[in-house]
């Protein structure tokens, strides 16, 4: 059994980021599925709350360390397993990569997380139409800005021709947007970079539908 365990869910974009990072670094890992919907969501179970009181996936267990927050997990992986560095060492490039990653993971993703959508629909009784509008609004606002940024930074990938943390965050967010039927033609750079990334084996292997727990 692997020493490294990723608690995640096939459709979780934050877990998808960590799968990509682990694959890029060539690190083996065992996946344990935390079904985010079944039985009211296994992330709320007593056993999982012991691992992450925030009740969110992913959690990575690496030997004695148990870590939540995908960006922190990836920073940890980068520092511990420096092959295929995802955050460049040059400070200007490093923090450009981090800013782009945060544009996605900090400013776009949390507004459309499952628990936010469930709160809108369940507690605030927002209609399906208004919930979709909420989702599209925040993704489109974020993608408009990201598209402008990437126009000045991109090569094959988000920042030049090296795969970075920004790419690791971009692909799952685009997957999510497609899943919610967001029209992406207004973001040609985002689309082009995503196509280039999807051709890389580490990204292809991390696609939600390829995961052992992929189901409806
Ligand atoms: N900032 C966290 C976000 C984690 C997160 O939002 N996970 C989602 C899946 S992508 C989740 O577990 N949602 C369960 C819920 O909302 O109840 C990270 O980057 O790890």
Tab-separated table of C-alpha atoms and ligand atoms in Angstrom:
chain	number	residue	atom	x	y	z
A	1	UNK	CA	0.000	0.000	0.000
A	2	UNK	CA	1.260	3.498	-0.886
A	3	UNK	CA	2.446	5.805	1.884
A	4	UNK	CA	0.742	8.604	0.034
A	5	UNK	CA	-3.034	8.852	0.172
A	6	UNK	CA	-5.181	11.416	-1.591
A	7	UNK	CA	-8.649	11.868	-0.158
A	8	UNK	CA	-10.660	13.415	-2.956
A	9	UNK	CA	-13.587	13.075	-5.281
A	10	UNK	CA	-13.490	12.596	-9.033
A	11	UNK	CA	-15.353	15.830	-9.774
A	12	UNK	CA	-13.641	17.983	-7.163
A	13	UNK	CA	-11.562	20.573	-8.988
A	14	UNK	CA	-9.336	21.130	-5.960
A	15	UNK	CA	-8.558	17.379	-5.824
A	16	UNK	CA	-8.084	17.440	-9.622
A	17	UNK	CA	-5.311	20.064	-9.112
A	18	UNK	CA	-3.496	17.785	-6.675
A	19	UNK	CA	-3.839	14.745	-8.976
A	20	UNK	CA	-2.234	16.732	-11.803
A	21	UNK	CA	0.628	17.881	-9.540
A	22	UNK	CA	1.287	14.347	-8.248
A	23	UNK	CA	1.235	12.991	-11.812
A	24	UNK	CA	3.589	15.702	-13.095
A	25	UNK	CA	6.024	14.811	-10.349
A	26	UNK	CA	5.691	11.101	-11.046
A	27	UNK	CA	4.601	10.372	-7.466
A	28	UNK	CA	2.439	7.323	-6.803
A	29	UNK	CA	-0.603	7.682	-4.579
A	30	UNK	CA	-3.597	5.783	-3.403
A	31	UNK	CA	-6.943	7.485	-3.921
A	32	UNK	CA	-9.685	7.338	-1.297
A	33	UNK	CA	-12.987	8.638	-2.503
A	34	UNK	CA	-15.056	10.992	-0.363
A	35	UNK	CA	-18.425	11.132	-2.134
A	36	UNK	CA	-19.486	14.760	-1.894
A	37	UNK	CA	-23.181	14.096	-2.564
A	38	UNK	CA	-24.122	10.561	-1.447
A	39	UNK	CA	-25.754	10.312	2.005
A	40	UNK	CA	-25.718	14.084	2.416
A	41	UNK	CA	-22.004	14.212	1.595
A	42	UNK	CA	-19.297	11.986	3.094
A	43	UNK	CA	-17.177	15.100	3.703
A	44	UNK	CA	-19.498	15.742	6.678
A	45	UNK	CA	-18.930	12.314	8.249
A	46	UNK	CA	-17.269	12.087	11.649
A	47	UNK	CA	-14.348	10.132	10.191
A	48	UNK	CA	-13.597	12.726	7.521
A	49	UNK	CA	-14.042	15.662	9.926
A	50	UNK	CA	-11.155	14.179	11.914
A	51	UNK	CA	-9.005	14.547	8.803
A	52	UNK	CA	-10.296	17.962	7.807
A	53	UNK	CA	-12.605	19.932	10.115
A	54	UNK	CA	-13.298	22.218	7.120
A	55	UNK	CA	-15.196	19.281	5.553
A	56	UNK	CA	-13.654	19.878	2.144
A	57	UNK	CA	-11.494	17.715	-0.119
A	58	UNK	CA	-8.682	17.251	-0.913
A	59	UNK	CA	-6.566	16.015	1.949
A	60	UNK	CA	-3.175	14.540	1.192
A	61	UNK	CA	-1.557	12.179	3.652
A	62	UNK	CA	2.142	11.826	2.962
A	63	UNK	CA	3.780	9.638	5.570
A	64	UNK	CA	3.077	11.318	8.908
A	65	UNK	CA	1.835	14.562	7.374
A	66	UNK	CA	-1.853	15.196	6.729
A	67	UNK	CA	-2.497	18.374	4.762
A	68	UNK	CA	-5.561	20.143	3.383
A	69	UNK	CA	-5.781	23.133	0.965
A	70	UNK	CA	-4.753	22.201	-2.565
A	71	UNK	CA	-2.410	25.185	-3.018
A	72	UNK	CA	-0.594	24.408	0.236
A	73	UNK	CA	-0.418	20.728	-0.730
A	74	UNK	CA	1.121	21.610	-4.090
A	75	UNK	CA	3.625	24.008	-2.489
A	76	UNK	CA	4.561	21.208	-0.094
A	77	UNK	CA	4.988	18.762	-2.980
A	78	UNK	CA	7.094	21.286	-4.884
A	79	UNK	CA	9.432	21.820	-1.955
A	80	UNK	CA	9.630	18.167	-0.959
A	81	UNK	CA	9.802	16.636	-4.441
A	82	UNK	CA	11.452	19.326	-6.568
A	83	UNK	CA	11.340	17.382	-9.836
A	84	UNK	CA	9.070	19.168	-12.374
A	85	UNK	CA	8.917	22.401	-10.342
A	86	UNK	CA	5.474	23.987	-10.543
A	87	UNK	CA	6.481	27.277	-8.946
A	88	UNK	CA	9.545	28.684	-10.730
A	89	UNK	CA	12.511	29.769	-8.636
A	90	UNK	CA	12.912	33.179	-10.296
A	91	UNK	CA	10.863	35.529	-8.057
A	92	UNK	CA	9.207	37.512	-10.865
A	93	UNK	CA	7.992	34.349	-12.600
A	94	UNK	CA	7.237	32.587	-9.340
A	95	UNK	CA	4.845	35.221	-8.066
A	96	UNK	CA	3.271	35.749	-11.474
A	97	UNK	CA	2.463	32.033	-11.489
A	98	UNK	CA	1.141	32.219	-7.917
A	99	UNK	CA	-1.014	35.266	-8.690
A	100	UNK	CA	-2.600	33.525	-11.674
A	101	UNK	CA	-3.193	30.402	-9.606
A	102	UNK	CA	-4.843	32.514	-6.907
A	103	UNK	CA	-6.968	34.355	-9.475
A	104	UNK	CA	-8.499	30.944	-10.116
A	105	UNK	CA	-8.290	29.061	-6.833
A	106	UNK	CA	-8.934	31.953	-4.447
A	107	UNK	CA	-11.118	34.370	-6.411
A	108	UNK	CA	-13.164	32.202	-8.802
A	109	UNK	CA	-13.466	28.707	-7.362
A	110	UNK	CA	-14.779	29.323	-3.799
A	111	UNK	CA	-17.806	31.303	-4.982
A	112	UNK	CA	-19.076	28.297	-6.897
A	113	UNK	CA	-18.159	25.534	-4.537
A	114	UNK	CA	-20.741	22.830	-3.836
A	115	UNK	CA	-21.582	24.106	-0.351
A	116	UNK	CA	-22.178	27.626	-1.692
A	117	UNK	CA	-24.488	26.333	-4.431
A	118	UNK	CA	-26.259	24.087	-1.903
A	119	UNK	CA	-26.751	27.047	0.446
A	120	UNK	CA	-28.163	29.163	-2.379
A	121	UNK	CA	-30.592	26.441	-3.467
A	122	UNK	CA	-31.425	24.907	-0.074
A	123	UNK	CA	-31.368	27.657	2.561
A	124	UNK	CA	-31.970	30.749	0.413
A	125	UNK	CA	-34.321	28.879	-1.949
A	126	UNK	CA	-32.800	30.449	-5.020
A	127	UNK	CA	-34.273	29.042	-8.267
A	128	UNK	CA	-32.225	26.791	-10.578
A	129	UNK	CA	-32.152	29.634	-13.098
A	130	UNK	CA	-30.763	32.142	-10.581
A	131	UNK	CA	-28.278	29.612	-9.254
A	132	UNK	CA	-26.952	29.071	-12.805
A	133	UNK	CA	-26.755	32.823	-13.243
A	134	UNK	CA	-24.718	33.100	-10.045
A	135	UNK	CA	-22.371	30.390	-11.292
A	136	UNK	CA	-21.907	31.941	-14.757
A	137	UNK	CA	-21.512	35.453	-13.402
A	138	UNK	CA	-18.516	34.619	-11.226
A	139	UNK	CA	-16.847	32.352	-13.754
A	140	UNK	CA	-17.281	34.855	-16.593
A	141	UNK	CA	-16.010	37.768	-14.511
A	142	UNK	CA	-12.976	35.721	-13.496
A	143	UNK	CA	-12.322	34.330	-16.973
A	144	UNK	CA	-12.533	37.790	-18.604
A	145	UNK	CA	-9.726	39.030	-16.373
A	146	UNK	CA	-7.759	35.804	-16.717
A	147	UNK	CA	-8.004	35.923	-20.505
A	148	UNK	CA	-6.502	39.444	-20.489
A	149	UNK	CA	-3.708	38.374	-18.174
A	150	UNK	CA	-2.867	35.244	-20.127
A	151	UNK	CA	-2.644	37.231	-23.353
A	152	UNK	CA	0.505	38.832	-21.948
A	153	UNK	CA	1.988	35.813	-20.147
A	154	UNK	CA	1.209	32.727	-22.217
A	155	UNK	CA	3.403	30.568	-24.432
A	156	UNK	CA	2.289	26.985	-24.890
A	157	UNK	CA	1.038	27.211	-21.323
A	158	UNK	CA	-0.172	29.936	-18.914
A	159	UNK	CA	3.290	31.411	-18.295
A	160	UNK	CA	5.629	30.772	-21.188
A	161	UNK	CA	6.400	27.220	-22.232
A	162	UNK	CA	6.861	25.629	-18.814
A	163	UNK	CA	3.985	23.907	-17.048
A	164	UNK	CA	3.275	25.642	-13.751
A	165	UNK	CA	0.877	25.883	-10.838
A	166	UNK	CA	-1.233	28.289	-12.912
A	167	UNK	CA	-1.851	25.486	-15.446
A	168	UNK	CA	-2.622	23.031	-12.682
A	169	UNK	CA	-5.390	25.390	-11.502
A	170	UNK	CA	-6.629	26.394	-14.957
A	171	UNK	CA	-7.538	22.985	-16.367
A	172	UNK	CA	-9.884	21.907	-13.530
A	173	UNK	CA	-11.597	25.315	-13.566
A	174	UNK	CA	-12.211	25.048	-17.317
A	175	UNK	CA	-13.486	21.479	-16.836
A	176	UNK	CA	-15.906	22.832	-14.247
A	177	UNK	CA	-17.052	25.682	-16.467
A	178	UNK	CA	-17.747	23.242	-19.331
A	179	UNK	CA	-19.668	21.003	-16.966
A	180	UNK	CA	-21.916	23.954	-16.140
A	181	UNK	CA	-22.286	24.822	-19.861
A	182	UNK	CA	-20.402	28.112	-19.786
A	183	UNK	CA	-19.757	29.442	-23.295
A	184	UNK	CA	-15.978	29.746	-23.627
A	185	UNK	CA	-15.520	31.241	-27.107
A	186	UNK	CA	-14.843	34.679	-25.616
A	187	UNK	CA	-11.679	33.250	-23.996
A	188	UNK	CA	-9.500	32.011	-26.885
A	189	UNK	CA	-6.221	32.063	-24.933
A	190	UNK	CA	-7.699	30.109	-22.039
A	191	UNK	CA	-9.043	27.566	-24.548
A	192	UNK	CA	-5.786	27.290	-26.507
A	193	UNK	CA	-3.649	26.797	-23.396
A	194	UNK	CA	-6.134	24.225	-22.063
A	195	UNK	CA	-5.937	22.231	-25.310
A	196	UNK	CA	-2.106	22.176	-25.122
A	197	UNK	CA	-2.230	21.050	-21.491
A	198	UNK	CA	-4.807	18.344	-22.091
A	199	UNK	CA	-2.343	16.643	-24.441
A	200	UNK	CA	0.116	16.060	-21.586
A	201	UNK	CA	-0.153	12.572	-19.991
A	202	UNK	CA	-0.112	13.949	-16.416
A	203	UNK	CA	-3.184	16.055	-17.191
A	204	UNK	CA	-4.932	13.330	-19.212
A	205	UNK	CA	-4.486	10.817	-16.381
A	206	UNK	CA	-6.020	13.279	-13.870
A	207	UNK	CA	-9.245	13.890	-15.828
A	208	UNK	CA	-12.270	13.233	-13.563
A	209	UNK	CA	-13.802	10.581	-15.832
A	210	UNK	CA	-10.539	8.568	-15.626
A	211	UNK	CA	-10.707	8.248	-11.823
A	212	UNK	CA	-11.671	5.011	-10.066
A	213	UNK	CA	-14.660	6.658	-8.342
A	214	UNK	CA	-16.034	8.305	-11.496
A	215	UNK	CA	-19.794	7.851	-11.520
A	216	UNK	CA	-22.907	9.949	-11.617
B	1	LIG	N1	-9.532	25.989	-0.858
B	1	LIG	C1	-9.760	24.575	-0.847
B	1	LIG	C2	-11.095	24.303	-1.491
B	1	LIG	C3	-11.516	22.892	-1.304
B	1	LIG	C4	-12.907	22.692	-1.843
B	1	LIG	O1	-13.651	23.645	-2.026
B	1	LIG	N2	-13.280	21.426	-2.089
B	1	LIG	C5	-14.589	21.141	-2.608
B	1	LIG	C6	-14.496	20.285	-3.859
B	1	LIG	S1	-13.691	21.122	-5.156
B	1	LIG	C7	-15.400	20.372	-1.579
B	1	LIG	O2	-14.870	19.547	-0.870
B	1	LIG	N3	-16.693	20.674	-1.469
B	1	LIG	C8	-17.556	20.029	-0.572
B	1	LIG	C9	-18.647	20.929	-0.116
B	1	LIG	O3	-18.751	22.049	-0.625
B	1	LIG	O4	-19.420	20.480	0.739
B	1	LIG	C10	-8.638	23.867	-1.599
B	1	LIG	O5	-8.068	24.472	-2.507
B	1	LIG	O6	-8.313	22.725	-1.265
